[in-house]
PDB file of C-alpha atoms and ligand atoms in Angstrom:
ATOM      1  CA  MET A   1       5.164  72.600  -7.515  1.00  0.00           C
ATOM      2  CA  SER A   2       4.810  69.411  -9.290  1.00  0.00           C
ATOM      3  CA  THR A   3       4.877  69.081 -12.894  1.00  0.00           C
ATOM      4  CA  ALA A   4       2.620  66.168 -14.830  1.00  0.00           C
ATOM      5  CA  THR A   5       3.913  63.156 -15.671  1.00  0.00           C
ATOM      6  CA  PRO A   6       2.687  61.054 -18.340  1.00  0.00           C
ATOM      7  CA  ASP A   7       1.160  57.671 -16.974  1.00  0.00           C
ATOM      8  CA  ALA A   8       3.552  55.305 -18.420  1.00  0.00           C
ATOM      9  CA  ALA A   9       1.138  52.641 -18.364  1.00  0.00           C
ATOM     10  CA  ALA A  10      -1.569  54.454 -20.355  1.00  0.00           C
ATOM     11  CA  ALA A  11      -0.150  54.004 -23.845  1.00  0.00           C
ATOM     12  CA  PRO A  12       2.657  51.661 -24.442  1.00  0.00           C
ATOM     13  CA  GLN A  13       4.424  52.318 -27.840  1.00  0.00           C
ATOM     14  CA  ILE A  14       3.787  50.261 -30.682  1.00  0.00           C
ATOM     15  CA  THR A  15       7.069  49.752 -32.754  1.00  0.00           C
ATOM     16  CA  ASP A  16       7.534  48.999 -36.371  1.00  0.00           C
ATOM     17  CA  THR A  17       8.828  45.972 -35.229  1.00  0.00           C
ATOM     18  CA  LEU A  18       6.806  43.143 -36.767  1.00  0.00           C
ATOM     19  CA  VAL A  19       6.415  40.016 -34.484  1.00  0.00           C
ATOM     20  CA  VAL A  20       3.902  38.288 -36.711  1.00  0.00           C
ATOM     21  CA  GLU A  21       4.135  38.139 -40.218  1.00  0.00           C
ATOM     22  CA  ALA A  22       1.581  35.561 -41.948  1.00  0.00           C
ATOM     23  CA  THR A  23       0.951  35.668 -45.814  1.00  0.00           C
ATOM     24  CA  GLY A  24      -1.546  33.992 -47.561  1.00  0.00           C
ATOM     25  CA  VAL A  25      -1.983  31.157 -45.148  1.00  0.00           C
ATOM     26  CA  HIS A  26      -4.275  28.373 -46.236  1.00  0.00           C
ATOM     27  CA  LYS A  27      -5.184  25.454 -44.210  1.00  0.00           C
ATOM     28  CA  LEU A  28      -7.397  22.235 -45.085  1.00  0.00           C
ATOM     29  CA  PHE A  29      -8.468  19.765 -42.659  1.00  0.00           C
ATOM     30  CA  GLY A  30      -9.025  16.878 -45.576  1.00  0.00           C
ATOM     31  CA  SER A  31     -11.467  18.407 -47.894  1.00  0.00           C
ATOM     32  CA  ASN A  32     -12.808  21.237 -45.223  1.00  0.00           C
ATOM     33  CA  HIS A  33     -10.855  24.597 -46.577  1.00  0.00           C
ATOM     34  CA  VAL A  34     -10.803  26.072 -43.251  1.00  0.00           C
ATOM     35  CA  LEU A  35      -8.230  29.029 -43.735  1.00  0.00           C
ATOM     36  CA  LYS A  36      -8.260  30.503 -47.281  1.00  0.00           C
ATOM     37  CA  GLY A  37      -5.658  33.067 -47.812  1.00  0.00           C
ATOM     38  CA  VAL A  38      -4.972  34.674 -44.332  1.00  0.00           C
ATOM     39  CA  ASP A  39      -2.721  37.694 -44.122  1.00  0.00           C
ATOM     40  CA  LEU A  40      -1.879  38.868 -40.484  1.00  0.00           C
ATOM     41  CA  THR A  41       0.892  41.106 -39.577  1.00  0.00           C
ATOM     42  CA  VAL A  42       1.149  42.245 -35.684  1.00  0.00           C
ATOM     43  CA  LYS A  43       3.881  44.829 -34.627  1.00  0.00           C
ATOM     44  CA  ALA A  44       5.697  44.583 -31.531  1.00  0.00           C
ATOM     45  CA  GLY A  45       3.501  46.015 -28.414  1.00  0.00           C
ATOM     46  CA  GLU A  46       0.118  45.775 -30.533  1.00  0.00           C
ATOM     47  CA  VAL A  47      -3.190  43.910 -29.057  1.00  0.00           C
ATOM     48  CA  VAL A  48      -4.898  42.359 -31.861  1.00  0.00           C
ATOM     49  CA  CYS A  49      -8.263  40.875 -31.010  1.00  0.00           C
ATOM     50  CA  LEU A  50      -9.893  38.151 -33.198  1.00  0.00           C
ATOM     51  CA  ILE A  51     -13.506  37.749 -33.347  1.00  0.00           C
ATOM     52  CA  GLY A  52     -16.168  35.949 -35.597  1.00  0.00           C
ATOM     53  CA  PRO A  53     -18.624  33.221 -35.547  1.00  0.00           C
ATOM     54  CA  SER A  54     -18.103  29.821 -34.405  1.00  0.00           C
ATOM     55  CA  GLY A  55     -16.337  27.596 -37.158  1.00  0.00           C
ATOM     56  CA  SER A  56     -14.806  30.528 -38.934  1.00  0.00           C
ATOM     57  CA  GLY A  57     -11.111  29.349 -38.366  1.00  0.00           C
ATOM     58  CA  LYS A  58     -10.210  31.465 -35.339  1.00  0.00           C
ATOM     59  CA  THR A  59      -8.614  28.671 -33.359  1.00  0.00           C
ATOM     60  CA  THR A  60      -7.105  27.006 -36.395  1.00  0.00           C
ATOM     61  CA  MET A  61      -5.380  30.803 -37.226  1.00  0.00           C
ATOM     62  CA  LEU A  62      -4.336  31.023 -33.756  1.00  0.00           C
ATOM     63  CA  ARG A  63      -2.710  27.540 -33.726  1.00  0.00           C
ATOM     64  CA  THR A  64      -0.628  27.750 -36.882  1.00  0.00           C
ATOM     65  CA  LEU A  65       1.426  30.974 -35.691  1.00  0.00           C
ATOM     66  CA  ASN A  66       2.908  28.532 -33.137  1.00  0.00           C
ATOM     67  CA  HIS A  67       2.706  25.593 -35.530  1.00  0.00           C
ATOM     68  CA  LEU A  68       0.241  23.583 -33.054  1.00  0.00           C
ATOM     69  CA  GLU A  69      -0.988  23.049 -36.742  1.00  0.00           C
ATOM     70  CA  THR A  70       0.732  22.542 -40.180  1.00  0.00           C
ATOM     71  CA  ILE A  71      -0.218  24.864 -42.922  1.00  0.00           C
ATOM     72  CA  ASP A  72      -0.756  24.337 -46.794  1.00  0.00           C
ATOM     73  CA  ALA A  73       0.083  27.293 -48.407  1.00  0.00           C
ATOM     74  CA  GLY A  74       1.493  30.642 -46.987  1.00  0.00           C
ATOM     75  CA  LEU A  75       4.357  31.595 -44.857  1.00  0.00           C
ATOM     76  CA  ILE A  76       4.403  32.355 -41.231  1.00  0.00           C
ATOM     77  CA  LEU A  77       7.188  34.386 -39.540  1.00  0.00           C
ATOM     78  CA  ILE A  78       7.412  35.207 -35.808  1.00  0.00           C
ATOM     79  CA  SER A  79      10.116  37.815 -34.868  1.00  0.00           C
ATOM     80  CA  GLY A  80      11.242  37.227 -38.481  1.00  0.00           C
ATOM     81  CA  GLN A  81      11.711  33.550 -37.961  1.00  0.00           C
ATOM     82  CA  LEU A  82       9.941  30.475 -39.174  1.00  0.00           C
ATOM     83  CA  VAL A  83       8.500  28.418 -36.322  1.00  0.00           C
ATOM     84  CA  GLY A  84       7.494  24.762 -37.916  1.00  0.00           C
ATOM     85  CA  TYR A  85       9.532  24.958 -41.403  1.00  0.00           C
ATOM     86  CA  ARG A  86      12.809  25.575 -42.810  1.00  0.00           C
ATOM     87  CA  GLN A  87      12.823  27.089 -45.988  1.00  0.00           C
ATOM     88  CA  ASP A  88      14.715  25.343 -49.134  1.00  0.00           C
ATOM     89  CA  GLY A  89      14.525  27.797 -52.339  1.00  0.00           C
ATOM     90  CA  THR A  90      10.697  28.120 -52.306  1.00  0.00           C
ATOM     91  CA  ARG A  91      10.034  24.886 -50.723  1.00  0.00           C
ATOM     92  CA  LEU A  92       9.177  24.292 -46.659  1.00  0.00           C
ATOM     93  CA  HIS A  93       9.922  21.432 -44.987  1.00  0.00           C
ATOM     94  CA  GLU A  94       8.818  20.777 -41.700  1.00  0.00           C
ATOM     95  CA  LEU A  95      11.231  20.728 -38.737  1.00  0.00           C
ATOM     96  CA  ALA A  96      11.784  17.847 -36.148  1.00  0.00           C
ATOM     97  CA  PRO A  97       9.487  18.204 -33.073  1.00  0.00           C
ATOM     98  CA  LYS A  98      12.699  19.071 -31.049  1.00  0.00           C
ATOM     99  CA  GLU A  99      13.408  22.068 -33.162  1.00  0.00           C
ATOM    100  CA  VAL A 100       9.950  23.249 -33.197  1.00  0.00           C
ATOM    101  CA  CYS A 101       9.690  23.297 -29.451  1.00  0.00           C
ATOM    102  CA  ARG A 102      12.790  25.456 -29.387  1.00  0.00           C
ATOM    103  CA  ARG A 103      11.564  28.009 -31.876  1.00  0.00           C
ATOM    104  CA  ARG A 104       8.280  27.906 -30.202  1.00  0.00           C
ATOM    105  CA  GLU A 105       9.967  28.903 -26.744  1.00  0.00           C
ATOM    106  CA  LYS A 106       9.208  32.652 -27.529  1.00  0.00           C
ATOM    107  CA  ILE A 107       5.591  32.368 -27.738  1.00  0.00           C
ATOM    108  CA  GLY A 108       3.285  32.016 -24.853  1.00  0.00           C
ATOM    109  CA  MET A 109      -0.033  30.284 -25.293  1.00  0.00           C
ATOM    110  CA  VAL A 110      -2.954  30.625 -23.004  1.00  0.00           C
ATOM    111  CA  PHE A 111      -5.777  27.967 -23.949  1.00  0.00           C
ATOM    112  CA  GLN A 112      -9.526  27.992 -23.126  1.00  0.00           C
ATOM    113  CA  HIS A 113      -8.822  24.840 -20.907  1.00  0.00           C
ATOM    114  CA  PHE A 114      -6.118  26.013 -18.515  1.00  0.00           C
ATOM    115  CA  ASN A 115      -3.897  22.658 -19.053  1.00  0.00           C
ATOM    116  CA  LEU A 116      -2.097  22.794 -15.880  1.00  0.00           C
ATOM    117  CA  PHE A 117      -0.129  19.963 -14.931  1.00  0.00           C
ATOM    118  CA  PRO A 118      -2.702  18.679 -12.572  1.00  0.00           C
ATOM    119  CA  HIS A 119       0.332  16.523 -10.487  1.00  0.00           C
ATOM    120  CA  MET A 120       2.221  19.704  -9.904  1.00  0.00           C
ATOM    121  CA  THR A 121       2.099  22.568  -7.688  1.00  0.00           C
ATOM    122  CA  VAL A 122       1.473  26.013  -8.971  1.00  0.00           C
ATOM    123  CA  LEU A 123       5.117  26.971  -8.613  1.00  0.00           C
ATOM    124  CA  GLN A 124       6.309  23.526 -10.236  1.00  0.00           C
ATOM    125  CA  ASN A 125       3.923  24.430 -13.012  1.00  0.00           C
ATOM    126  CA  ILE A 126       5.425  27.527 -13.669  1.00  0.00           C
ATOM    127  CA  ILE A 127       8.982  26.655 -13.168  1.00  0.00           C
ATOM    128  CA  GLU A 128       8.692  23.297 -15.356  1.00  0.00           C
ATOM    129  CA  ALA A 129       9.618  24.977 -18.812  1.00  0.00           C
ATOM    130  CA  PRO A 130      12.017  27.776 -17.531  1.00  0.00           C
ATOM    131  CA  THR A 131      14.332  24.934 -15.768  1.00  0.00           C
ATOM    132  CA  GLY A 132      13.679  22.092 -18.153  1.00  0.00           C
ATOM    133  CA  VAL A 133      13.811  23.731 -21.567  1.00  0.00           C
ATOM    134  CA  ARG A 134      15.663  26.857 -20.667  1.00  0.00           C
ATOM    135  CA  ARG A 135      17.960  25.557 -18.063  1.00  0.00           C
ATOM    136  CA  GLN A 136      17.610  28.323 -15.728  1.00  0.00           C
ATOM    137  CA  PRO A 137      18.999  27.682 -12.263  1.00  0.00           C
ATOM    138  CA  ARG A 138      16.027  26.753 -10.097  1.00  0.00           C
ATOM    139  CA  LYS A 139      16.445  29.404  -7.379  1.00  0.00           C
ATOM    140  CA  ALA A 140      16.121  32.304 -10.460  1.00  0.00           C
ATOM    141  CA  ALA A 141      13.118  30.520 -11.862  1.00  0.00           C
ATOM    142  CA  THR A 142      11.597  30.241  -8.420  1.00  0.00           C
ATOM    143  CA  GLU A 143      12.235  33.569  -7.704  1.00  0.00           C
ATOM    144  CA  ASN A 144      10.767  34.768 -11.310  1.00  0.00           C
ATOM    145  CA  ALA A 145       7.717  32.546 -10.605  1.00  0.00           C
ATOM    146  CA  LEU A 146       6.911  34.185  -7.407  1.00  0.00           C
ATOM    147  CA  ARG A 147       7.077  37.636  -9.209  1.00  0.00           C
ATOM    148  CA  LEU A 148       4.848  36.666 -11.851  1.00  0.00           C
ATOM    149  CA  LEU A 149       2.189  35.210  -9.236  1.00  0.00           C
ATOM    150  CA  LYS A 150       2.257  38.371  -7.571  1.00  0.00           C
ATOM    151  CA  ARG A 151       1.821  40.144 -10.813  1.00  0.00           C
ATOM    152  CA  VAL A 152      -1.484  37.763 -11.339  1.00  0.00           C
ATOM    153  CA  GLY A 153      -2.379  38.207  -7.883  1.00  0.00           C
ATOM    154  CA  LEU A 154      -1.655  34.792  -6.616  1.00  0.00           C
ATOM    155  CA  GLU A 155       1.361  34.907  -4.810  1.00  0.00           C
ATOM    156  CA  ASP A 156      -0.139  32.877  -1.865  1.00  0.00           C
ATOM    157  CA  LYS A 157      -0.889  29.907  -4.221  1.00  0.00           C
ATOM    158  CA  ALA A 158       2.494  28.898  -4.912  1.00  0.00           C
ATOM    159  CA  ALA A 159       2.530  25.337  -3.325  1.00  0.00           C
ATOM    160  CA  ALA A 160      -1.551  25.056  -4.214  1.00  0.00           C
ATOM    161  CA  TYR A 161      -2.587  22.184  -6.597  1.00  0.00           C
ATOM    162  CA  PRO A 162      -4.484  23.302  -9.513  1.00  0.00           C
ATOM    163  CA  VAL A 163      -7.610  21.255  -8.558  1.00  0.00           C
ATOM    164  CA  SER A 164      -7.812  23.676  -5.018  1.00  0.00           C
ATOM    165  CA  LEU A 165      -8.070  26.520  -7.528  1.00  0.00           C
ATOM    166  CA  SER A 166     -10.909  28.278  -9.149  1.00  0.00           C
ATOM    167  CA  GLY A 167     -11.036  28.374 -13.074  1.00  0.00           C
ATOM    168  CA  GLY A 168      -9.903  31.966 -12.660  1.00  0.00           C
ATOM    169  CA  GLN A 169      -7.105  31.327 -10.607  1.00  0.00           C
ATOM    170  CA  LYS A 170      -6.211  28.254 -12.871  1.00  0.00           C
ATOM    171  CA  GLN A 171      -6.220  30.739 -15.897  1.00  0.00           C
ATOM    172  CA  ARG A 172      -3.959  33.344 -13.979  1.00  0.00           C
ATOM    173  CA  VAL A 173      -1.618  30.633 -13.351  1.00  0.00           C
ATOM    174  CA  ALA A 174      -1.683  29.603 -17.030  1.00  0.00           C
ATOM    175  CA  ILE A 175      -0.739  32.927 -17.875  1.00  0.00           C
ATOM    176  CA  ALA A 176       2.033  33.484 -15.612  1.00  0.00           C
ATOM    177  CA  ARG A 177       3.359  30.250 -16.634  1.00  0.00           C
ATOM    178  CA  ALA A 178       3.356  31.170 -20.321  1.00  0.00           C
ATOM    179  CA  LEU A 179       4.961  34.636 -19.055  1.00  0.00           C
ATOM    180  CA  ALA A 180       7.827  32.588 -17.368  1.00  0.00           C
ATOM    181  CA  MET A 181       9.254  31.877 -20.603  1.00  0.00           C
ATOM    182  CA  GLU A 182       9.649  35.656 -21.576  1.00  0.00           C
ATOM    183  CA  PRO A 183       7.658  35.676 -24.687  1.00  0.00           C
ATOM    184  CA  ASP A 184       7.898  37.902 -27.572  1.00  0.00           C
ATOM    185  CA  LEU A 185       4.152  37.024 -28.314  1.00  0.00           C
ATOM    186  CA  MET A 186       1.047  35.903 -26.553  1.00  0.00           C
ATOM    187  CA  LEU A 187      -1.581  34.070 -27.970  1.00  0.00           C
ATOM    188  CA  PHE A 188      -5.267  33.691 -26.034  1.00  0.00           C
ATOM    189  CA  ASP A 189      -7.752  31.179 -27.501  1.00  0.00           C
ATOM    190  CA  GLU A 190     -10.911  32.204 -25.832  1.00  0.00           C
ATOM    191  CA  PRO A 191      -9.214  32.370 -22.299  1.00  0.00           C
ATOM    192  CA  THR A 192     -12.652  33.428 -20.468  1.00  0.00           C
ATOM    193  CA  SER A 193     -15.370  31.160 -22.233  1.00  0.00           C
ATOM    194  CA  ALA A 194     -14.827  28.119 -19.853  1.00  0.00           C
ATOM    195  CA  LEU A 195     -15.056  30.441 -16.624  1.00  0.00           C
ATOM    196  CA  ASP A 196     -18.406  31.152 -14.429  1.00  0.00           C
ATOM    197  CA  PRO A 197     -19.148  34.573 -15.190  1.00  0.00           C
ATOM    198  CA  GLU A 198     -18.017  36.006 -11.924  1.00  0.00           C
ATOM    199  CA  LEU A 199     -14.396  34.811 -12.456  1.00  0.00           C
ATOM    200  CA  VAL A 200     -14.380  36.189 -16.291  1.00  0.00           C
ATOM    201  CA  GLY A 201     -13.160  39.756 -14.834  1.00  0.00           C
ATOM    202  CA  GLU A 202     -10.232  38.804 -12.750  1.00  0.00           C
ATOM    203  CA  VAL A 203      -8.744  37.013 -16.020  1.00  0.00           C
ATOM    204  CA  LEU A 204      -9.519  39.886 -18.307  1.00  0.00           C
ATOM    205  CA  ALA A 205      -7.859  42.476 -15.640  1.00  0.00           C
ATOM    206  CA  VAL A 206      -4.639  40.447 -16.005  1.00  0.00           C
ATOM    207  CA  MET A 207      -4.835  40.430 -19.808  1.00  0.00           C
ATOM    208  CA  LYS A 208      -5.537  43.948 -19.546  1.00  0.00           C
ATOM    209  CA  ASP A 209      -2.452  44.636 -17.349  1.00  0.00           C
ATOM    210  CA  LEU A 210      -0.525  42.635 -19.805  1.00  0.00           C
ATOM    211  CA  ALA A 211      -1.422  44.823 -22.687  1.00  0.00           C
ATOM    212  CA  GLN A 212      -0.803  47.793 -20.756  1.00  0.00           C
ATOM    213  CA  SER A 213       2.915  46.512 -20.138  1.00  0.00           C
ATOM    214  CA  GLY A 214       3.773  46.651 -23.694  1.00  0.00           C
ATOM    215  CA  MET A 215       3.152  42.505 -24.536  1.00  0.00           C
ATOM    216  CA  THR A 216       2.499  41.633 -28.021  1.00  0.00           C
ATOM    217  CA  MET A 217      -0.683  39.905 -28.319  1.00  0.00           C
ATOM    218  CA  VAL A 218      -3.169  38.043 -30.400  1.00  0.00           C
ATOM    219  CA  VAL A 219      -6.378  37.359 -28.394  1.00  0.00           C
ATOM    220  CA  VAL A 220      -9.511  35.201 -29.468  1.00  0.00           C
ATOM    221  CA  THR A 221     -12.129  36.259 -27.713  1.00  0.00           C
ATOM    222  CA  HIS A 222     -16.001  37.083 -27.605  1.00  0.00           C
ATOM    223  CA  GLU A 223     -15.685  39.493 -24.911  1.00  0.00           C
ATOM    224  CA  ILE A 224     -16.399  42.351 -26.802  1.00  0.00           C
ATOM    225  CA  GLY A 225     -16.350  44.890 -24.334  1.00  0.00           C
ATOM    226  CA  PHE A 226     -12.691  43.932 -23.588  1.00  0.00           C
ATOM    227  CA  ALA A 227     -11.719  44.082 -27.531  1.00  0.00           C
ATOM    228  CA  ARG A 228     -13.275  47.425 -27.290  1.00  0.00           C
ATOM    229  CA  GLN A 229     -11.156  48.578 -23.976  1.00  0.00           C
ATOM    230  CA  VAL A 230      -8.189  46.718 -24.899  1.00  0.00           C
ATOM    231  CA  ALA A 231      -7.503  46.238 -28.642  1.00  0.00           C
ATOM    232  CA  ASP A 232      -5.546  48.249 -30.743  1.00  0.00           C
ATOM    233  CA  ARG A 233      -6.982  46.284 -33.608  1.00  0.00           C
ATOM    234  CA  VAL A 234      -9.931  44.254 -33.851  1.00  0.00           C
ATOM    235  CA  ILE A 235     -10.292  41.799 -36.469  1.00  0.00           C
ATOM    236  CA  PHE A 236     -13.240  40.214 -37.699  1.00  0.00           C
ATOM    237  CA  MET A 237     -12.800  36.789 -39.178  1.00  0.00           C
ATOM    238  CA  ALA A 238     -15.653  34.420 -40.992  1.00  0.00           C
ATOM    239  CA  ASP A 239     -15.444  31.357 -43.036  1.00  0.00           C
ATOM    240  CA  GLY A 240     -11.609  31.315 -43.187  1.00  0.00           C
ATOM    241  CA  VAL A 241     -11.291  34.864 -44.264  1.00  0.00           C
ATOM    242  CA  ILE A 242     -10.661  38.260 -42.687  1.00  0.00           C
ATOM    243  CA  VAL A 243     -13.845  40.335 -43.541  1.00  0.00           C
ATOM    244  CA  GLU A 244     -13.209  43.269 -41.452  1.00  0.00           C
ATOM    245  CA  GLN A 245     -10.483  45.075 -39.567  1.00  0.00           C
ATOM    246  CA  GLY A 246      -9.375  48.278 -37.908  1.00  0.00           C
ATOM    247  CA  PRO A 247      -9.534  50.026 -34.713  1.00  0.00           C
ATOM    248  CA  PRO A 248     -12.341  48.836 -32.201  1.00  0.00           C
ATOM    249  CA  ALA A 249     -14.238  52.307 -32.684  1.00  0.00           C
ATOM    250  CA  GLN A 250     -14.305  51.345 -36.190  1.00  0.00           C
ATOM    251  CA  VAL A 251     -14.816  47.634 -36.390  1.00  0.00           C
ATOM    252  CA  ILE A 252     -17.185  47.192 -33.191  1.00  0.00           C
ATOM    253  CA  ASP A 253     -18.951  50.622 -33.442  1.00  0.00           C
ATOM    254  CA  HIS A 254     -19.217  51.272 -37.100  1.00  0.00           C
ATOM    255  CA  PRO A 255     -18.708  47.908 -38.993  1.00  0.00           C
ATOM    256  CA  THR A 256     -19.292  48.237 -42.429  1.00  0.00           C
ATOM    257  CA  ASN A 257     -19.494  44.623 -44.047  1.00  0.00           C
ATOM    258  CA  PRO A 258     -22.916  43.186 -43.383  1.00  0.00           C
ATOM    259  CA  ARG A 259     -21.310  40.082 -41.600  1.00  0.00           C
ATOM    260  CA  THR A 260     -19.626  42.045 -39.338  1.00  0.00           C
ATOM    261  CA  ILE A 261     -22.697  43.989 -38.633  1.00  0.00           C
ATOM    262  CA  GLU A 262     -24.826  40.568 -38.447  1.00  0.00           C
ATOM    263  CA  PHE A 263     -22.392  38.961 -36.056  1.00  0.00           C
ATOM    264  CA  LEU A 264     -22.157  41.905 -33.761  1.00  0.00           C
ATOM    265  CA  GLN A 265     -25.843  42.293 -33.565  1.00  0.00           C
ATOM    266  CA  ALA A 266     -25.906  38.541 -32.229  1.00  0.00           C
ATOM    267  CA  VAL A 267     -23.216  39.386 -29.819  1.00  0.00           C
ATOM    268  CA  LEU A 268     -23.695  42.688 -28.358  1.00  0.00           C
TER     269      LEU A 268
HETATM  270  P1  ADP B 301     -13.235  28.808 -34.456  1.00  0.00           P
HETATM  271  O1  ADP B 301     -11.879  28.801 -33.520  1.00  0.00           O
HETATM  272  O2  ADP B 301     -13.385  30.098 -35.323  1.00  0.00           O
HETATM  273  O3  ADP B 301     -14.444  28.377 -33.778  1.00  0.00           O
HETATM  274  P2  ADP B 301     -11.865  26.569 -35.782  1.00  0.00           P
HETATM  275  O4  ADP B 301     -10.452  26.960 -36.185  1.00  0.00           O
HETATM  276  O5  ADP B 301     -12.016  25.771 -34.156  1.00  0.00           O
HETATM  277  O6  ADP B 301     -12.767  27.670 -35.726  1.00  0.00           O
HETATM  278  O7  ADP B 301     -12.704  25.562 -36.732  1.00  0.00           O
HETATM  279  C1  ADP B 301     -12.734  25.675 -38.013  1.00  0.00           C
HETATM  280  C2  ADP B 301     -12.994  24.627 -38.970  1.00  0.00           C
HETATM  281  O8  ADP B 301     -12.201  23.755 -38.620  1.00  0.00           O
HETATM  282  C3  ADP B 301     -14.502  23.879 -38.393  1.00  0.00           C
HETATM  283  O9  ADP B 301     -14.971  23.425 -39.338  1.00  0.00           O
HETATM  284  C4  ADP B 301     -13.934  22.598 -37.496  1.00  0.00           C
HETATM  285  O10 ADP B 301     -14.601  21.690 -37.361  1.00  0.00           O
HETATM  286  C5  ADP B 301     -12.487  22.505 -38.209  1.00  0.00           C
HETATM  287  N1  ADP B 301     -11.541  21.813 -37.589  1.00  0.00           N
HETATM  288  C6  ADP B 301     -10.944  22.791 -36.532  1.00  0.00           C
HETATM  289  N2  ADP B 301      -9.719  21.865 -36.277  1.00  0.00           N
HETATM  290  C7  ADP B 301      -9.977  20.507 -36.751  1.00  0.00           C
HETATM  291  C8  ADP B 301      -9.202  19.409 -36.837  1.00  0.00           C
HETATM  292  N3  ADP B 301      -8.283  18.964 -35.627  1.00  0.00           N
HETATM  293  N4  ADP B 301      -9.715  18.534 -37.541  1.00  0.00           N
HETATM  294  C9  ADP B 301     -10.506  18.463 -38.314  1.00  0.00           C
HETATM  295  N5  ADP B 301     -11.012  19.747 -38.542  1.00  0.00           N
HETATM  296  C10 ADP B 301     -11.037  20.737 -37.686  1.00  0.00           C
HETATM  297 MG1   MG B 302     -12.148  28.359 -31.314  1.00  0.00          MG
END
């Protein structure tokens, strides 16, 4: 007689540890006030999907989290630490690029356009940062890379060059490359929007698997189906502010704000 064991992959634990603590984030590009006081907290293990119209500040918000963009006001802590600044009393001073890179190590980012190094093989792309930045021995980094390639379903592509891969395969390599740094947080900026429709599913499947493994993720996406299925929380942004947020069943299926309703009617 066997006793039923709970499916470990079904419900990863969201803990009370805060991975992202962003408060009062403002960003201006010249006179264009793009982020107007965004507060965002993300707990360890949580998957947050960021949706909203084009130009609403989703990419900018995501990029402030790993200091690809400076901010004009507010504070952002990742795993309790400032990424781009050091604090001196109430003042923030931007850190030197080398120190920013060091603090950014635990934040993985996947962009719309893959950004693989074209002159390196898939394997070289993945072990570049672990062996370079983190000084991991080549053998260990290679073993880890092959394990990650298997995880994204590309174990036979280690020696291939990016040019020979489909968009979906490139994006899966990009995900494996980010995971090779053992991040605490993964940021995705419309990872499937540059893909041919038939390649979207394979990338979303890898992301879903990652979410179920307990990875903390912030995902900017137009894939409402993915958000509904995978997100713990959906945030709707418009004009540089968070308009509405909550579980997908609330925000996607029963939105209350007129702007959320209008946006979802247009995309669903
Ligand atoms: P979304 O990702 O929601 O489409 P973005 O964050 O890309 O929105 O853009 C928000 C606004 O910020 C837009 O008006 C855009 O033109 C502007 N913007 C984004 N990046 C830059 C930049 N590097 N320089 C100047 N303006 C920018
Ligand atoms: Mg964008």
